[in-house]
């Protein structure tokens, strides 16, 4: 398996995978109408291309020996952002620059096959190479499985909670 940085050629596969994995993981938290509206707004080809074009977001793909990345097993969206920009009541300052792991999803059929671990290791390595001093993310409060996964890579639960779309989320942080 390999991790590559996504380009415009990957927009269709990211859009498809993002919609599929979001529905798999969070569909139960939304009414069908709200779920459809969120997916239609957030995971369009146009939105993902705009994310890539503005230079603030970086997507990574985990592929099973597919160097072109057209059949990814998972993806991760990152951006350079201070957690206080998302949650202004957060009083702790973290070393800058900070990078947010905004979305990190693996297809259900690829879970348990080390794709998520390889993807996260690749992302942590790449953002560190880009100068990150801190990496962080919000994880749904009740998603204990995901929290344990991220903790294996040194992201620690800060005890700070933030309510976003599907409910309360915990802030996990790692200083690099």
mmCIF file with all atom_site columns, N, CA and C in Angstrom, residues 17-30 35 75 104-108 111 140 142-143 145-146 166:
data_model
loop_
_atom_site.group_PDB
_atom_site.id
_atom_site.type_symbol
_atom_site.label_atom_id
_atom_site.label_alt_id
_atom_site.label_comp_id
_atom_site.label_asym_id
_atom_site.label_entity_id
_atom_site.label_seq_id
_atom_site.pdbx_PDB_ins_code
_atom_site.Cartn_x
_atom_site.Cartn_y
_atom_site.Cartn_z
_atom_site.occupancy
_atom_site.B_iso_or_equiv
_atom_site.pdbx_formal_charge
_atom_site.auth_seq_id
_atom_site.auth_comp_id
_atom_site.auth_asym_id
_atom_site.auth_atom_id
_atom_site.pdbx_PDB_model_num
ATOM 1  N N  . UNK A 1 17  ? -15.891 8.490  -2.875 1.00 0.00 ? 17  UNK A N  1
ATOM 2  C CA . UNK A 1 17  ? -15.504 7.876  -1.613 1.00 0.00 ? 17  UNK A CA 1
ATOM 3  C C  . UNK A 1 17  ? -15.958 8.706  -0.418 1.00 0.00 ? 17  UNK A C  1
ATOM 4  N N  . UNK A 1 18  ? -15.831 10.020 -0.510 1.00 0.00 ? 18  UNK A N  1
ATOM 5  C CA . UNK A 1 18  ? -16.227 10.895 0.599  1.00 0.00 ? 18  UNK A CA 1
ATOM 6  C C  . UNK A 1 18  ? -17.713 10.749 0.901  1.00 0.00 ? 18  UNK A C  1
ATOM 7  N N  . UNK A 1 19  ? -18.533 10.759 -0.135 1.00 0.00 ? 19  UNK A N  1
ATOM 8  C CA . UNK A 1 19  ? -19.970 10.607 0.065  1.00 0.00 ? 19  UNK A CA 1
ATOM 9  C C  . UNK A 1 19  ? -20.289 9.234  0.658  1.00 0.00 ? 19  UNK A C  1
ATOM 10 N N  . UNK A 1 20  ? -19.680 8.200  0.111  1.00 0.00 ? 20  UNK A N  1
ATOM 11 C CA . UNK A 1 20  ? -19.948 6.835  0.571  1.00 0.00 ? 20  UNK A CA 1
ATOM 12 C C  . UNK A 1 20  ? -19.527 6.643  2.029  1.00 0.00 ? 20  UNK A C  1
ATOM 13 N N  . UNK A 1 21  ? -18.322 7.074  2.365  1.00 0.00 ? 21  UNK A N  1
ATOM 14 C CA . UNK A 1 21  ? -17.834 6.848  3.729  1.00 0.00 ? 21  UNK A CA 1
ATOM 15 C C  . UNK A 1 21  ? -18.544 7.740  4.739  1.00 0.00 ? 21  UNK A C  1
ATOM 16 N N  . UNK A 1 22  ? -18.934 8.958  4.328  1.00 0.00 ? 22  UNK A N  1
ATOM 17 C CA . UNK A 1 22  ? -19.669 9.823  5.248  1.00 0.00 ? 22  UNK A CA 1
ATOM 18 C C  . UNK A 1 22  ? -21.020 9.197  5.589  1.00 0.00 ? 22  UNK A C  1
ATOM 19 N N  . UNK A 1 23  ? -21.719 8.725  4.592  1.00 0.00 ? 23  UNK A N  1
ATOM 20 C CA . UNK A 1 23  ? -23.020 8.092  4.828  1.00 0.00 ? 23  UNK A CA 1
ATOM 21 C C  . UNK A 1 23  ? -22.854 6.844  5.695  1.00 0.00 ? 23  UNK A C  1
ATOM 22 N N  . UNK A 1 24  ? -21.832 6.027  5.416  1.00 0.00 ? 24  UNK A N  1
ATOM 23 C CA . UNK A 1 24  ? -21.585 4.818  6.216  1.00 0.00 ? 24  UNK A CA 1
ATOM 24 C C  . UNK A 1 24  ? -21.352 5.154  7.682  1.00 0.00 ? 24  UNK A C  1
ATOM 25 N N  . UNK A 1 25  ? -20.574 6.210  7.928  1.00 0.00 ? 25  UNK A N  1
ATOM 26 C CA . UNK A 1 25  ? -20.152 6.512  9.290  1.00 0.00 ? 25  UNK A CA 1
ATOM 27 C C  . UNK A 1 25  ? -21.067 7.456  10.057 1.00 0.00 ? 25  UNK A C  1
ATOM 28 N N  . UNK A 1 26  ? -21.770 8.328  9.357  1.00 0.00 ? 26  UNK A N  1
ATOM 29 C CA . UNK A 1 26  ? -22.546 9.354  10.054 1.00 0.00 ? 26  UNK A CA 1
ATOM 30 C C  . UNK A 1 26  ? -24.004 9.427  9.637  1.00 0.00 ? 26  UNK A C  1
ATOM 31 N N  . UNK A 1 27  ? -24.428 8.598  8.724  1.00 0.00 ? 27  UNK A N  1
ATOM 32 C CA . UNK A 1 27  ? -25.802 8.651  8.235  1.00 0.00 ? 27  UNK A CA 1
ATOM 33 C C  . UNK A 1 27  ? -26.848 8.561  9.315  1.00 0.00 ? 27  UNK A C  1
ATOM 34 N N  . UNK A 1 28  ? -26.570 7.789  10.362 1.00 0.00 ? 28  UNK A N  1
ATOM 35 C CA . UNK A 1 28  ? -27.554 7.588  11.424 1.00 0.00 ? 28  UNK A CA 1
ATOM 36 C C  . UNK A 1 28  ? -27.807 8.845  12.259 1.00 0.00 ? 28  UNK A C  1
ATOM 37 N N  . UNK A 1 29  ? -26.960 9.863  12.130 1.00 0.00 ? 29  UNK A N  1
ATOM 38 C CA . UNK A 1 29  ? -27.098 11.074 12.920 1.00 0.00 ? 29  UNK A CA 1
ATOM 39 C C  . UNK A 1 29  ? -27.928 12.154 12.227 1.00 0.00 ? 29  UNK A C  1
ATOM 40 N N  . UNK A 1 30  ? -28.363 11.901 11.012 1.00 0.00 ? 30  UNK A N  1
ATOM 41 C CA . UNK A 1 30  ? -29.054 12.904 10.209 1.00 0.00 ? 30  UNK A CA 1
ATOM 42 C C  . UNK A 1 30  ? -30.399 12.386 9.735  1.00 0.00 ? 30  UNK A C  1
ATOM 43 N N  . UNK A 1 35  ? -29.072 14.678 5.514  1.00 0.00 ? 35  UNK A N  1
ATOM 44 C CA . UNK A 1 35  ? -27.930 13.895 5.036  1.00 0.00 ? 35  UNK A CA 1
ATOM 45 C C  . UNK A 1 35  ? -27.723 14.140 3.541  1.00 0.00 ? 35  UNK A C  1
ATOM 46 N N  . UNK A 1 75  ? -9.062  8.015  2.182  1.00 0.00 ? 75  UNK A N  1
ATOM 47 C CA . UNK A 1 75  ? -8.531  9.347  1.926  1.00 0.00 ? 75  UNK A CA 1
ATOM 48 C C  . UNK A 1 75  ? -8.502  10.145 3.219  1.00 0.00 ? 75  UNK A C  1
ATOM 49 N N  . UNK A 1 104 ? -10.822 11.843 7.625  1.00 0.00 ? 104 UNK A N  1
ATOM 50 C CA . UNK A 1 104 ? -9.932  10.699 7.421  1.00 0.00 ? 104 UNK A CA 1
ATOM 51 C C  . UNK A 1 104 ? -10.814 9.454  7.402  1.00 0.00 ? 104 UNK A C  1
ATOM 52 N N  . UNK A 1 105 ? -11.082 8.954  6.222  1.00 0.00 ? 105 UNK A N  1
ATOM 53 C CA . UNK A 1 105 ? -12.022 7.854  6.070  1.00 0.00 ? 105 UNK A CA 1
ATOM 54 C C  . UNK A 1 105 ? -11.417 6.737  5.231  1.00 0.00 ? 105 UNK A C  1
ATOM 55 N N  . UNK A 1 106 ? -11.741 5.512  5.606  1.00 0.00 ? 106 UNK A N  1
ATOM 56 C CA . UNK A 1 106 ? -11.348 4.322  4.863  1.00 0.00 ? 106 UNK A CA 1
ATOM 57 C C  . UNK A 1 106 ? -12.635 3.580  4.512  1.00 0.00 ? 106 UNK A C  1
ATOM 58 N N  . UNK A 1 107 ? -12.697 3.081  3.298  1.00 0.00 ? 107 UNK A N  1
ATOM 59 C CA . UNK A 1 107 ? -13.864 2.305  2.897  1.00 0.00 ? 107 UNK A CA 1
ATOM 60 C C  . UNK A 1 107 ? -14.089 1.159  3.876  1.00 0.00 ? 107 UNK A C  1
ATOM 61 N N  . UNK A 1 108 ? -15.323 0.909  4.188  1.00 0.00 ? 108 UNK A N  1
ATOM 62 C CA . UNK A 1 108 ? -15.639 -0.157 5.143  1.00 0.00 ? 108 UNK A CA 1
ATOM 63 C C  . UNK A 1 108 ? -15.016 -1.478 4.703  1.00 0.00 ? 108 UNK A C  1
ATOM 64 N N  . UNK A 1 111 ? -11.385 -1.620 5.880  1.00 0.00 ? 111 UNK A N  1
ATOM 65 C CA . UNK A 1 111 ? -11.064 -1.485 7.299  1.00 0.00 ? 111 UNK A CA 1
ATOM 66 C C  . UNK A 1 111 ? -10.529 -2.803 7.839  1.00 0.00 ? 111 UNK A C  1
ATOM 67 N N  . UNK A 1 140 ? -16.069 12.503 16.911 1.00 0.00 ? 140 UNK A N  1
ATOM 68 C CA . UNK A 1 140 ? -17.378 12.364 17.536 1.00 0.00 ? 140 UNK A CA 1
ATOM 69 C C  . UNK A 1 140 ? -17.232 11.693 18.897 1.00 0.00 ? 140 UNK A C  1
ATOM 70 N N  . UNK A 1 142 ? -18.961 9.861  20.799 1.00 0.00 ? 142 UNK A N  1
ATOM 71 C CA . UNK A 1 142 ? -19.299 8.451  20.991 1.00 0.00 ? 142 UNK A CA 1
ATOM 72 C C  . UNK A 1 142 ? -18.533 7.506  20.069 1.00 0.00 ? 142 UNK A C  1
ATOM 73 N N  . UNK A 1 143 ? -17.659 8.030  19.224 1.00 0.00 ? 143 UNK A N  1
ATOM 74 C CA . UNK A 1 143 ? -16.886 7.188  18.318 1.00 0.00 ? 143 UNK A CA 1
ATOM 75 C C  . UNK A 1 143 ? -15.587 6.756  19.012 1.00 0.00 ? 143 UNK A C  1
ATOM 76 N N  . UNK A 1 145 ? -14.097 3.920  18.981 1.00 0.00 ? 145 UNK A N  1
ATOM 77 C CA . UNK A 1 145 ? -13.191 3.164  18.103 1.00 0.00 ? 145 UNK A CA 1
ATOM 78 C C  . UNK A 1 145 ? -12.225 4.103  17.390 1.00 0.00 ? 145 UNK A C  1
ATOM 79 N N  . UNK A 1 146 ? -12.733 5.199  16.848 1.00 0.00 ? 146 UNK A N  1
ATOM 80 C CA . UNK A 1 146 ? -11.866 6.163  16.155 1.00 0.00 ? 146 UNK A CA 1
ATOM 81 C C  . UNK A 1 146 ? -10.918 6.841  17.138 1.00 0.00 ? 146 UNK A C  1
ATOM 82 N N  . UNK A 1 166 ? -23.106 16.351 13.869 1.00 0.00 ? 166 UNK A N  1
ATOM 83 C CA . UNK A 1 166 ? -23.617 15.082 14.382 1.00 0.00 ? 166 UNK A CA 1
ATOM 84 C C  . UNK A 1 166 ? -23.634 15.012 15.906 1.00 0.00 ? 166 UNK A C  1
#
